[in-house]
PDB file of N, CA and C in Angstrom:
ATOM      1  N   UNK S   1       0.855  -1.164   0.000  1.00 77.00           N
ATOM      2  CA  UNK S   1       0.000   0.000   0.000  1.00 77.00           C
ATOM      3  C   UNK S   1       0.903   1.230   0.000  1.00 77.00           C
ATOM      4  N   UNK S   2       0.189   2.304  -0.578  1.00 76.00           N
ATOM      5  CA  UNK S   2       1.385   3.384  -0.860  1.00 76.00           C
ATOM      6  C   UNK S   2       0.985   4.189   0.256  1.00 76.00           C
ATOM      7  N   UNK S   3       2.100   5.293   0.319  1.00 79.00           N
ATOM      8  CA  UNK S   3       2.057   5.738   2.017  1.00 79.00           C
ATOM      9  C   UNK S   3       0.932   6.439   1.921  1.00 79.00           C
ATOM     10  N   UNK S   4       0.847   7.086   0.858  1.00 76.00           N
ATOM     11  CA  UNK S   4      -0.688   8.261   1.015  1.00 76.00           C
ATOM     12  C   UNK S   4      -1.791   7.582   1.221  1.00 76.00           C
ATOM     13  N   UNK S   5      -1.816   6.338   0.726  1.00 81.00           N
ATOM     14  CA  UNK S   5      -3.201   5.886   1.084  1.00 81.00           C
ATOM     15  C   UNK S   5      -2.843   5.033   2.735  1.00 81.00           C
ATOM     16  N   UNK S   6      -2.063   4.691   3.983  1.00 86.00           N
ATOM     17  CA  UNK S   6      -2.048   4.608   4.180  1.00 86.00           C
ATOM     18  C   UNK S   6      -2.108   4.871   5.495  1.00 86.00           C
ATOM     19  N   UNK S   7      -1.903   6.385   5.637  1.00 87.00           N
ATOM     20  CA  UNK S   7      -1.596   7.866   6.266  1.00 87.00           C
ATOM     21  C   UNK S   7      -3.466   8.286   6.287  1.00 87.00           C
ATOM     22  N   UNK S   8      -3.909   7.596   4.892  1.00 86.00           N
ATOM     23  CA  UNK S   8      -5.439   8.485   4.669  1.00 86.00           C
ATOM     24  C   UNK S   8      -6.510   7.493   5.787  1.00 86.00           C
ATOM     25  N   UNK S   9      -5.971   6.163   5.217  1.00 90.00           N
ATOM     26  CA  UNK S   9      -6.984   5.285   5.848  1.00 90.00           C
ATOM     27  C   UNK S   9      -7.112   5.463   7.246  1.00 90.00           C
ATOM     28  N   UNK S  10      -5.579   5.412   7.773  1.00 90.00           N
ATOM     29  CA  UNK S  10      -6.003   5.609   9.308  1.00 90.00           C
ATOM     30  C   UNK S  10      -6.265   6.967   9.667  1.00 90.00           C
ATOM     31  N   UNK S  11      -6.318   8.081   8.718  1.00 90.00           N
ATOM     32  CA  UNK S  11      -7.065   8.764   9.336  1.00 90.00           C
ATOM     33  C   UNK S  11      -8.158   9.018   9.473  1.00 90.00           C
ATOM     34  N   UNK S  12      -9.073   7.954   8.285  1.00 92.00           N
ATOM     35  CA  UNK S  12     -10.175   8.305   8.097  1.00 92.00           C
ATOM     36  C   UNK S  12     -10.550   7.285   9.214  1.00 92.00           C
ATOM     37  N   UNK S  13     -10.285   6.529   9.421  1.00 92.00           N
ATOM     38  CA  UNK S  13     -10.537   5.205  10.904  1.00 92.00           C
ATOM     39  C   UNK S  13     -10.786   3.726   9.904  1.00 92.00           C
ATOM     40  N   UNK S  14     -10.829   3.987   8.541  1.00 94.00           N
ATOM     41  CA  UNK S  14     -10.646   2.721   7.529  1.00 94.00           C
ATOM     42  C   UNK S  14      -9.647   1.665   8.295  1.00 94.00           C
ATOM     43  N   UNK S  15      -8.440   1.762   8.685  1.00 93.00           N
ATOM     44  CA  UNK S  15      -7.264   0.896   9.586  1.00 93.00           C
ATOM     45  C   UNK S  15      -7.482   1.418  10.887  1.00 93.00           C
ATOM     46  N   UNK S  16      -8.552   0.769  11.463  1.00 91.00           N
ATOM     47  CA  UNK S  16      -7.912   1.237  13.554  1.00 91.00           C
ATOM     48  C   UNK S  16      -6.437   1.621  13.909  1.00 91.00           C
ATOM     49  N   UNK S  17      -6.399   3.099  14.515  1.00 82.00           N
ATOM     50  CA  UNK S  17      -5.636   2.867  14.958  1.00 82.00           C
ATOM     51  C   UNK S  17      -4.349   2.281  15.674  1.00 82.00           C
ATOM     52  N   UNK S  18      -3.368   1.916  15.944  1.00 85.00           N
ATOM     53  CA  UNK S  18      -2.532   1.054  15.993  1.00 85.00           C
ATOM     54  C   UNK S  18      -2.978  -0.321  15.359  1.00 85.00           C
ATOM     55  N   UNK S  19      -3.525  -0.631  14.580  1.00 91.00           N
ATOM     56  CA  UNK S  19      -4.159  -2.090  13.935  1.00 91.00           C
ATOM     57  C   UNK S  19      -3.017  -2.453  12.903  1.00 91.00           C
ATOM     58  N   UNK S  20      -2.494  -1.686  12.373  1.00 90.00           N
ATOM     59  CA  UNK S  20      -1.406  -1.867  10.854  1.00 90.00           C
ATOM     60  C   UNK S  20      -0.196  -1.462  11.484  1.00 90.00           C
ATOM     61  N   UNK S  21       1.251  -1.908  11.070  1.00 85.00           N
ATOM     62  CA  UNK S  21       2.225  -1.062  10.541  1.00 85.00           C
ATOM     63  C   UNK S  21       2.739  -1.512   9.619  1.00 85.00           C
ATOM     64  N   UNK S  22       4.076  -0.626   9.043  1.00 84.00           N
ATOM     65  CA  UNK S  22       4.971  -0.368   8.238  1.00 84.00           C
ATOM     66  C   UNK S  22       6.384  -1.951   7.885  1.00 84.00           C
ATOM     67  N   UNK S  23       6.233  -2.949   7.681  1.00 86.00           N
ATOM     68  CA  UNK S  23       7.432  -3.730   8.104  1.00 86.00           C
ATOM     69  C   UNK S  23       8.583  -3.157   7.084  1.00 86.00           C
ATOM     70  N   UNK S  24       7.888  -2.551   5.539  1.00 85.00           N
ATOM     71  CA  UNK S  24       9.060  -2.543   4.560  1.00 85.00           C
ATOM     72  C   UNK S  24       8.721  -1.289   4.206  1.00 85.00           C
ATOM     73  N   UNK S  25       9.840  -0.715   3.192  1.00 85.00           N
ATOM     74  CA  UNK S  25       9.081   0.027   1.996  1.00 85.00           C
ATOM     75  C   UNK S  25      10.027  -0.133   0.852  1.00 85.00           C
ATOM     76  N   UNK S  26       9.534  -0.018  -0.276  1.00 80.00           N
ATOM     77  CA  UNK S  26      10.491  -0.245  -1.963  1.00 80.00           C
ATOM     78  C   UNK S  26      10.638   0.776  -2.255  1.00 80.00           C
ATOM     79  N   UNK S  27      11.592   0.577  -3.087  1.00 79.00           N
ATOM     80  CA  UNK S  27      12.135   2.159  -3.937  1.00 79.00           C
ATOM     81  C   UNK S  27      10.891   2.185  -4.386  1.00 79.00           C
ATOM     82  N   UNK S  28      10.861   4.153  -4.931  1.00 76.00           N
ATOM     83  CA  UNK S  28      10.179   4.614  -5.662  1.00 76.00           C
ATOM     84  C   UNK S  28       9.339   3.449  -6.825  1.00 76.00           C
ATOM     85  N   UNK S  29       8.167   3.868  -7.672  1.00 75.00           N
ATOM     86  CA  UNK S  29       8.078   3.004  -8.703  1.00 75.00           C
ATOM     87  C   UNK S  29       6.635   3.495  -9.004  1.00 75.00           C
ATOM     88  N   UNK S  30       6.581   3.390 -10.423  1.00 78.00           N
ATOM     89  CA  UNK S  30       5.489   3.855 -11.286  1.00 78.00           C
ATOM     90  C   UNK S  30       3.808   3.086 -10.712  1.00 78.00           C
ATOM     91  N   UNK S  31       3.299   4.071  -9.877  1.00 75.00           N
ATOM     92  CA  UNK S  31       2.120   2.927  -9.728  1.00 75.00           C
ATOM     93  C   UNK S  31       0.690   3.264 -10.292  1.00 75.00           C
ATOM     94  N   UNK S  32       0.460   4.137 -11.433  1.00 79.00           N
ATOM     95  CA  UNK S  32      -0.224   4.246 -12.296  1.00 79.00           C
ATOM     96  C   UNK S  32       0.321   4.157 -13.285  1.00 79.00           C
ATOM     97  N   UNK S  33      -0.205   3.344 -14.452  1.00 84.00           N
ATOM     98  CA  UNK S  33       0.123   2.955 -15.660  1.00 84.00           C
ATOM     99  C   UNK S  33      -1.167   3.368 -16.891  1.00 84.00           C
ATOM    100  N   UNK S  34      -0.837   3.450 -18.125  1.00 88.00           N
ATOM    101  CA  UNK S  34      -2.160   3.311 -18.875  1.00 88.00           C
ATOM    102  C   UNK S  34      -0.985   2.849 -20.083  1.00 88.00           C
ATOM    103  N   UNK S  35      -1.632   1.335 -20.696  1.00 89.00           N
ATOM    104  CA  UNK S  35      -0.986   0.142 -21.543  1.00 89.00           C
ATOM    105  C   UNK S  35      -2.111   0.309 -22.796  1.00 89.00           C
ATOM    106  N   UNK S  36      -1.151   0.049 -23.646  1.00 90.00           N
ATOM    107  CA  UNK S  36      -2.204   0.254 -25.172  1.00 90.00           C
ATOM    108  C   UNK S  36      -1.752  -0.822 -25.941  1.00 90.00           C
ATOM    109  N   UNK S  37      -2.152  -1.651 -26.558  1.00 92.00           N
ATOM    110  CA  UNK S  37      -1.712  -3.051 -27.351  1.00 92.00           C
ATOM    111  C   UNK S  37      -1.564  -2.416 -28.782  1.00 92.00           C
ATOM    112  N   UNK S  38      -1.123  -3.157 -29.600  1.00 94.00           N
ATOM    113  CA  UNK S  38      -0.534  -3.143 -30.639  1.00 94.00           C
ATOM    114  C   UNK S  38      -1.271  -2.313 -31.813  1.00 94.00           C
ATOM    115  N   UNK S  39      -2.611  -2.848 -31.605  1.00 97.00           N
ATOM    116  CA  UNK S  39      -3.236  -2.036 -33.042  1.00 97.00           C
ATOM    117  C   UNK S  39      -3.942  -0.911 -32.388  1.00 97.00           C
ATOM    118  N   UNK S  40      -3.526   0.137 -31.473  1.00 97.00           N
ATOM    119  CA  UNK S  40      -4.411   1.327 -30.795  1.00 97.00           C
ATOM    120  C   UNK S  40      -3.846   1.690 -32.041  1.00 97.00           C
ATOM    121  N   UNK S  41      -4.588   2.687 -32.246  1.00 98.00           N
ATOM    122  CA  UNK S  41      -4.338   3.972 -33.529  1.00 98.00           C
ATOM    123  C   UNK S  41      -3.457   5.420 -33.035  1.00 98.00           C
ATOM    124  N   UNK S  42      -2.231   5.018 -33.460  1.00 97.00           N
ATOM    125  CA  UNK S  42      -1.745   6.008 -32.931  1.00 97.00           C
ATOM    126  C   UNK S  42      -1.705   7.422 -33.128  1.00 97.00           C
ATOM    127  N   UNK S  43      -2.618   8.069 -33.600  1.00 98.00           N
ATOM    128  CA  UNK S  43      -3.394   9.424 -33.645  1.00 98.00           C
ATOM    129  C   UNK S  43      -3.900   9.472 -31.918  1.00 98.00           C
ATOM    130  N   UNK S  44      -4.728   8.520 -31.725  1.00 97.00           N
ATOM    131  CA  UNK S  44      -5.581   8.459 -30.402  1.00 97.00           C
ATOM    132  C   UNK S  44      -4.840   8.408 -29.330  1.00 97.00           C
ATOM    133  N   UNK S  45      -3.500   7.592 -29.537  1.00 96.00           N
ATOM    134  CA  UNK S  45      -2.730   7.265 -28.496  1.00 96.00           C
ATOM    135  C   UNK S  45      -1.554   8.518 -28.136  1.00 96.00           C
ATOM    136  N   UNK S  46      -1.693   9.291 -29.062  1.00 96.00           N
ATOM    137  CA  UNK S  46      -0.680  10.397 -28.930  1.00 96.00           C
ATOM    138  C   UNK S  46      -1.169  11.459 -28.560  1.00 96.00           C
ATOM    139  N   UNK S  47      -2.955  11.627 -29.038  1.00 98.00           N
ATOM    140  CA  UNK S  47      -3.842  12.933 -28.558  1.00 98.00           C
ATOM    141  C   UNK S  47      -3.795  12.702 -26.890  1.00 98.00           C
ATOM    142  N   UNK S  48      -4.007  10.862 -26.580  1.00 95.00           N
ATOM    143  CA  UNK S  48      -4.301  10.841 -25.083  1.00 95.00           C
ATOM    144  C   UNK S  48      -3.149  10.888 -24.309  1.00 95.00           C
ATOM    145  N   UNK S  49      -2.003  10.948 -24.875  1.00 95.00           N
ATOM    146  CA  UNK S  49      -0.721  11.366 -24.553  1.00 95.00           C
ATOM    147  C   UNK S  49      -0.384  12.946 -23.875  1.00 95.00           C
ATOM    148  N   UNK S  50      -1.022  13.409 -25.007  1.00 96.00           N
ATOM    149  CA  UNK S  50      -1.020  14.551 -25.093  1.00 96.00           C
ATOM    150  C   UNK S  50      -1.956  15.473 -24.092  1.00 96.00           C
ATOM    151  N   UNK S  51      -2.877  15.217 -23.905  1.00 96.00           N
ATOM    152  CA  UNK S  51      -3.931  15.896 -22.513  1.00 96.00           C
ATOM    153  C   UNK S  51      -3.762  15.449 -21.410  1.00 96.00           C
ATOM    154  N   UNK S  52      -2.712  14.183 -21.260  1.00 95.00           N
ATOM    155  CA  UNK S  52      -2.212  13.498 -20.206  1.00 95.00           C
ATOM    156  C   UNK S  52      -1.451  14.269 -19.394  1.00 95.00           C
ATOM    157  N   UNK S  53      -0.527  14.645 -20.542  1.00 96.00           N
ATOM    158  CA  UNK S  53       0.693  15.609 -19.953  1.00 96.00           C
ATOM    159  C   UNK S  53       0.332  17.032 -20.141  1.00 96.00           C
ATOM    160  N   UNK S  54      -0.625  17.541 -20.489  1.00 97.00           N
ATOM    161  CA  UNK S  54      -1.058  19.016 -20.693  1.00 97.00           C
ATOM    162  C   UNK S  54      -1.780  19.256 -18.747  1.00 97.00           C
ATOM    163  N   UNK S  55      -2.290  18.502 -18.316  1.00 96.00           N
ATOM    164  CA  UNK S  55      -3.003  18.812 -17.308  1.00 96.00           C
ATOM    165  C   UNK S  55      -1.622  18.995 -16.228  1.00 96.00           C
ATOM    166  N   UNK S  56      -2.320  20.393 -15.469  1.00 97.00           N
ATOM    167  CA  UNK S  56      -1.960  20.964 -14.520  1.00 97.00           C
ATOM    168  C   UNK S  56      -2.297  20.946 -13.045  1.00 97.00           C
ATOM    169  N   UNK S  57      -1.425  20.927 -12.026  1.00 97.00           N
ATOM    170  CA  UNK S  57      -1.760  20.911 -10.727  1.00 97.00           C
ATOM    171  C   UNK S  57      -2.489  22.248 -10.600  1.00 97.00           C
ATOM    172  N   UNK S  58      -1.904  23.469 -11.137  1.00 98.00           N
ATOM    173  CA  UNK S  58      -2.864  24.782 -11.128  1.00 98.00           C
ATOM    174  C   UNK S  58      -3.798  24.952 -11.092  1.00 98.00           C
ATOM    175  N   UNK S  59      -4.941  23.784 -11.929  1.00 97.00           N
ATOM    176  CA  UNK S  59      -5.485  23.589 -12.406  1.00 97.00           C
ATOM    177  C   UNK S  59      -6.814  22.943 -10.792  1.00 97.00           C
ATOM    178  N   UNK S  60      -7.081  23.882 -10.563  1.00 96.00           N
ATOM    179  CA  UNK S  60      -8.198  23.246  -9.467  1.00 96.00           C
ATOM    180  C   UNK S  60      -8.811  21.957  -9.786  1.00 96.00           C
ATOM    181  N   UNK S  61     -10.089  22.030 -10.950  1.00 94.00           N
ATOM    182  CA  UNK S  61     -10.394  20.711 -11.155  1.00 94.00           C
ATOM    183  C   UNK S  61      -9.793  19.266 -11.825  1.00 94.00           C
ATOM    184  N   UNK S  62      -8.420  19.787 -12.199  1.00 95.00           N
ATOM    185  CA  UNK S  62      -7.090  18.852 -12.196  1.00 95.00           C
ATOM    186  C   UNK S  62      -6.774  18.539 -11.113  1.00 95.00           C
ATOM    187  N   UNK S  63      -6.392  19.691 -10.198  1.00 96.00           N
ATOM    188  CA  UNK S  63      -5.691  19.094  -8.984  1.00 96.00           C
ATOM    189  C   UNK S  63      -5.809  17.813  -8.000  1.00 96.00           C
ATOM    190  N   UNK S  64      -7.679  17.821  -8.173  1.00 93.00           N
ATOM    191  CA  UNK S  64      -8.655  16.838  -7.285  1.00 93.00           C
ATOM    192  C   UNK S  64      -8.232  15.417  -7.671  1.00 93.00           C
ATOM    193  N   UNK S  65      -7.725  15.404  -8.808  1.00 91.00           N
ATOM    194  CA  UNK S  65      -7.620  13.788 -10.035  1.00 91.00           C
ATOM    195  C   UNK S  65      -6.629  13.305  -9.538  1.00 91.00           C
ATOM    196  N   UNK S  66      -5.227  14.449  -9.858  1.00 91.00           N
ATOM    197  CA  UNK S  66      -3.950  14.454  -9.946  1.00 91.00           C
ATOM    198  C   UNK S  66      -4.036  14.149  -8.332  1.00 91.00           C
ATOM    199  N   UNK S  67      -4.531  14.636  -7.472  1.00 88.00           N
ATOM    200  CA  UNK S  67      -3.994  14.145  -5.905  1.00 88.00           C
ATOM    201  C   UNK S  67      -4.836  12.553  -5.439  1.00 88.00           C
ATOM    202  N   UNK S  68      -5.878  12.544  -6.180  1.00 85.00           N
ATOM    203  CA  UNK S  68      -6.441  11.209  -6.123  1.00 85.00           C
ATOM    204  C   UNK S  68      -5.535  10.161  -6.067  1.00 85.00           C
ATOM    205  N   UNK S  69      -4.703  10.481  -7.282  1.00 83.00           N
ATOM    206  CA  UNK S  69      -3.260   9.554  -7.550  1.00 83.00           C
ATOM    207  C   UNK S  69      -2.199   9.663  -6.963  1.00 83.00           C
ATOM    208  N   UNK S  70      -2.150  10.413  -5.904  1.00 81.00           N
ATOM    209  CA  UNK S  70      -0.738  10.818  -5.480  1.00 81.00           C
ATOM    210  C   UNK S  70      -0.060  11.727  -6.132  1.00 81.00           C
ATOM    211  N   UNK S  71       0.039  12.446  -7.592  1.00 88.00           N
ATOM    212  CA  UNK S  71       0.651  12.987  -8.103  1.00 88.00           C
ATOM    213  C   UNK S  71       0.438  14.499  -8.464  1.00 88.00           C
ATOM    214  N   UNK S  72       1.689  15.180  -8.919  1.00 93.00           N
ATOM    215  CA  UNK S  72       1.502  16.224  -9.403  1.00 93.00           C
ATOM    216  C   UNK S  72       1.602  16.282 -10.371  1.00 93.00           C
ATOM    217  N   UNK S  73       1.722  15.535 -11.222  1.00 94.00           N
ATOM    218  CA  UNK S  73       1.784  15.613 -12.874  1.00 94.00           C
ATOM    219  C   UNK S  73       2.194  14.312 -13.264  1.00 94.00           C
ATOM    220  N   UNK S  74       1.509  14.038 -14.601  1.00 94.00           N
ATOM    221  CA  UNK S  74       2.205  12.876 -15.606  1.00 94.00           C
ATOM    222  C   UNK S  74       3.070  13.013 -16.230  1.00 94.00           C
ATOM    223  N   UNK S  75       3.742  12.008 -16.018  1.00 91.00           N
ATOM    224  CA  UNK S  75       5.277  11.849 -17.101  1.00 91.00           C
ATOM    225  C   UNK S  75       4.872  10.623 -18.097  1.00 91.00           C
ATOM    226  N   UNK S  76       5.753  10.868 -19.189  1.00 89.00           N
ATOM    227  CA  UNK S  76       5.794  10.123 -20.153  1.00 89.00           C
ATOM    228  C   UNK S  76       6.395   8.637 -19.679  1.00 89.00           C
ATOM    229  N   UNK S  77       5.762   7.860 -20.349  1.00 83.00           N
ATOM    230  CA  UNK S  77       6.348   6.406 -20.133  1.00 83.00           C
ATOM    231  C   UNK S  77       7.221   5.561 -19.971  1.00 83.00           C
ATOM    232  N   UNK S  78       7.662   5.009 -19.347  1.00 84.00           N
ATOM    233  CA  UNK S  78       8.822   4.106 -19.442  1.00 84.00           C
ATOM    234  C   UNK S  78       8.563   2.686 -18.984  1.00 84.00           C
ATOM    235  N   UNK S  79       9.551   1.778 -19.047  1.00 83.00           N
ATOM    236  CA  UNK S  79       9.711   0.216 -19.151  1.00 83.00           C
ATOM    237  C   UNK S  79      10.478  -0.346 -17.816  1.00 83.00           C
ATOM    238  N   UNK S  80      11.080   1.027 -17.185  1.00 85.00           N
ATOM    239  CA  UNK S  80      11.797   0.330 -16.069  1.00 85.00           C
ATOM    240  C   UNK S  80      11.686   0.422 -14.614  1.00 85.00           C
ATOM    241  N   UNK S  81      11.853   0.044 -13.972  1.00 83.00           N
ATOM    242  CA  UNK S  81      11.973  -0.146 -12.382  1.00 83.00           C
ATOM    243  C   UNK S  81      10.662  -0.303 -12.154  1.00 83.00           C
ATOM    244  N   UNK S  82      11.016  -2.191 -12.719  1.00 85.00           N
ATOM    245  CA  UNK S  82       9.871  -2.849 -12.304  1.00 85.00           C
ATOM    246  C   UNK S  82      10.390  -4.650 -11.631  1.00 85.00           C
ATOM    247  N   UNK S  83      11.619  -3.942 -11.213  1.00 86.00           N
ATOM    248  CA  UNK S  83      12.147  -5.629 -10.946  1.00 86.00           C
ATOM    249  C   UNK S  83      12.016  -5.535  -9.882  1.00 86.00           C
ATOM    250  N   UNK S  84      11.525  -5.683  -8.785  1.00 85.00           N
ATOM    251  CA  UNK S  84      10.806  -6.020  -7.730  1.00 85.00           C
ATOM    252  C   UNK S  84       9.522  -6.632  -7.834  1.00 85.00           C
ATOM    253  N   UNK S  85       9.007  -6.165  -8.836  1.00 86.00           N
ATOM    254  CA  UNK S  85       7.523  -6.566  -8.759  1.00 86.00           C
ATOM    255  C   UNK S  85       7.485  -7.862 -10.102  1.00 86.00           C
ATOM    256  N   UNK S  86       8.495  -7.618 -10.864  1.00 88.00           N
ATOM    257  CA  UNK S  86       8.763  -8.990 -11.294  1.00 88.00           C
ATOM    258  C   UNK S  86       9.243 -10.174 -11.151  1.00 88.00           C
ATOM    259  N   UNK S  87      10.063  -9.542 -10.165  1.00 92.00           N
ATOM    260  CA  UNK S  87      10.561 -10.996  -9.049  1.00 92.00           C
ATOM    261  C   UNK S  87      10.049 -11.366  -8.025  1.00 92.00           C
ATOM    262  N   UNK S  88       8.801 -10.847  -7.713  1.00 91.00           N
ATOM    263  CA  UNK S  88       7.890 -11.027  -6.946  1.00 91.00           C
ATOM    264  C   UNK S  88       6.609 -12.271  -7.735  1.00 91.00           C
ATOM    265  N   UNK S  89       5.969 -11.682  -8.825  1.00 91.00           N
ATOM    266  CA  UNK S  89       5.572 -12.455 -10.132  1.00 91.00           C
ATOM    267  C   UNK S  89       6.151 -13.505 -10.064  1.00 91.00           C
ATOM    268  N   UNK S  90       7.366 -13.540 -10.386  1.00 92.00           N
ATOM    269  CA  UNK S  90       7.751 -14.916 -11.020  1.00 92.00           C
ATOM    270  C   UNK S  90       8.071 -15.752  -9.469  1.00 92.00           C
ATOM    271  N   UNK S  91       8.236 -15.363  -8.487  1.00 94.00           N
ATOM    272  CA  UNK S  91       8.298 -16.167  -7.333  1.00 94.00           C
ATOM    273  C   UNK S  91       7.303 -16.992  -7.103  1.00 94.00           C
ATOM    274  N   UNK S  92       5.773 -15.817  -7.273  1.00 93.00           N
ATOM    275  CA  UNK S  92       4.971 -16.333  -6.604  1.00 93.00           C
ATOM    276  C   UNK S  92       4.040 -17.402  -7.478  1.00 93.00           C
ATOM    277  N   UNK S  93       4.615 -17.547  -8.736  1.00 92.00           N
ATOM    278  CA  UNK S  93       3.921 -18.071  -9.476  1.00 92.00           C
ATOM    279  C   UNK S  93       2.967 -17.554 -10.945  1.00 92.00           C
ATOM    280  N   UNK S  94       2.678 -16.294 -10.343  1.00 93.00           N
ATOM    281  CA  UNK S  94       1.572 -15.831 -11.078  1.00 93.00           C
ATOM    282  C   UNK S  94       1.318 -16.090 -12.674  1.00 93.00           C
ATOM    283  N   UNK S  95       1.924 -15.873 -12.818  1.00 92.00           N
ATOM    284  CA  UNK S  95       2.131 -16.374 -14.300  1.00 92.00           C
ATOM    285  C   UNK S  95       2.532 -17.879 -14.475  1.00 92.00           C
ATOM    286  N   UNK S  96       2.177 -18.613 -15.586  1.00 88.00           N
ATOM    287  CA  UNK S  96       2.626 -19.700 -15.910  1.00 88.00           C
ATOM    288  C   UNK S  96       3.551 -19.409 -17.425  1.00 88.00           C
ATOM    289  N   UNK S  97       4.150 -20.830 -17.511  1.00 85.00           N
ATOM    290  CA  UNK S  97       5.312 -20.347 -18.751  1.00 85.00           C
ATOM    291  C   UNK S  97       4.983 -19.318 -20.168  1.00 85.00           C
ATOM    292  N   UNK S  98       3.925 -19.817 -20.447  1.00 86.00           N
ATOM    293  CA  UNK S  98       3.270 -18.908 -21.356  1.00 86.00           C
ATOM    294  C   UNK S  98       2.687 -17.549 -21.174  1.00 86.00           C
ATOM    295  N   UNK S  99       2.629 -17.453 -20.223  1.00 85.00           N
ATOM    296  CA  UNK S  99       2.165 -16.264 -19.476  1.00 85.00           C
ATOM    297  C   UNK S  99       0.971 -15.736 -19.472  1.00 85.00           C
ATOM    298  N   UNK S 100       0.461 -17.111 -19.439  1.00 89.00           N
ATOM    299  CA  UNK S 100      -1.492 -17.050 -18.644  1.00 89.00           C
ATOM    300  C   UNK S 100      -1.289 -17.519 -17.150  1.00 89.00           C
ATOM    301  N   UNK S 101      -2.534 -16.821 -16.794  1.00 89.00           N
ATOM    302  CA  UNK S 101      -2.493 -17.469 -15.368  1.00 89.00           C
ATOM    303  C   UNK S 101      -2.906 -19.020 -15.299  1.00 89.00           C
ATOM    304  N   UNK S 102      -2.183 -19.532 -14.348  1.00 87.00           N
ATOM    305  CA  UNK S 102      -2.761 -20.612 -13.890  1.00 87.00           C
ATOM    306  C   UNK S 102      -3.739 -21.358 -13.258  1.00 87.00           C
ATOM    307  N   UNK S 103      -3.792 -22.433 -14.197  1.00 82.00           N
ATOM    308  CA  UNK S 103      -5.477 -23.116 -14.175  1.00 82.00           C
ATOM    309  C   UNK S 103      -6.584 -22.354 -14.697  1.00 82.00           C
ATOM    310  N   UNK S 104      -5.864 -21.207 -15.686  1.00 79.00           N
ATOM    311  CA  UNK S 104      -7.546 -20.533 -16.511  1.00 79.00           C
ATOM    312  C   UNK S 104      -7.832 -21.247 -17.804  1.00 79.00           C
ATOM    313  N   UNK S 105      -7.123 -22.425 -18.114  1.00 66.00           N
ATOM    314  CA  UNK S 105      -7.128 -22.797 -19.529  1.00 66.00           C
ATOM    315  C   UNK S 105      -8.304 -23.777 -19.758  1.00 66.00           C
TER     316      UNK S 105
END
């Protein structure tokens, strides 16, 4: 759980007081994503690119979204610093060799 939502819950009384703590925490790491497969049209994928990164924290009825997520702004995409959570994956199984889950076949 990320700290903001964690900080929120118990304050809202969602986690009782002393009921949770902290044992770890991971580096930084991308925890909103938006994934587009192969045949998106990339007109669409570059406009939604594009209003992605146009929105502003300045922006009052931005701000409400943007803090929903933790963030102050979107950045453009990347592929890395995700090996924790892939060596987590492949520990725990989740995937099978082909990379369906297991027992959905």
């Amino acid at each position: 759980m990320i700290d903001s939502n964690h900080l929120l819950f118990s304050h809202e009384g969602t986690l009782p007081p002393g009921s949770t703590r902290i044992l770890t925490q991971t580096a930084p790491y991308d925890h909103c994503n938006f994934t587009v497969g192969p045949e998106a049209p990339p007109a669409l994928v570059d406009r939604f690119t594009e209003l992605l990164l146009a929105m502003s924290y300045d922006d009052p009825e931005v701000r409400t979204l943007l803090d929903l997520e933790g963030l102050k702004a979107w950045r453009t995409g990347r592929t890395t610093g995700y090996g924790a959570l892939a060596a987590a994956v492949a520990e725990q199984g989740v995937y099978d060799d082909e990379g369906g889950l297991p027992g959905s076949s």
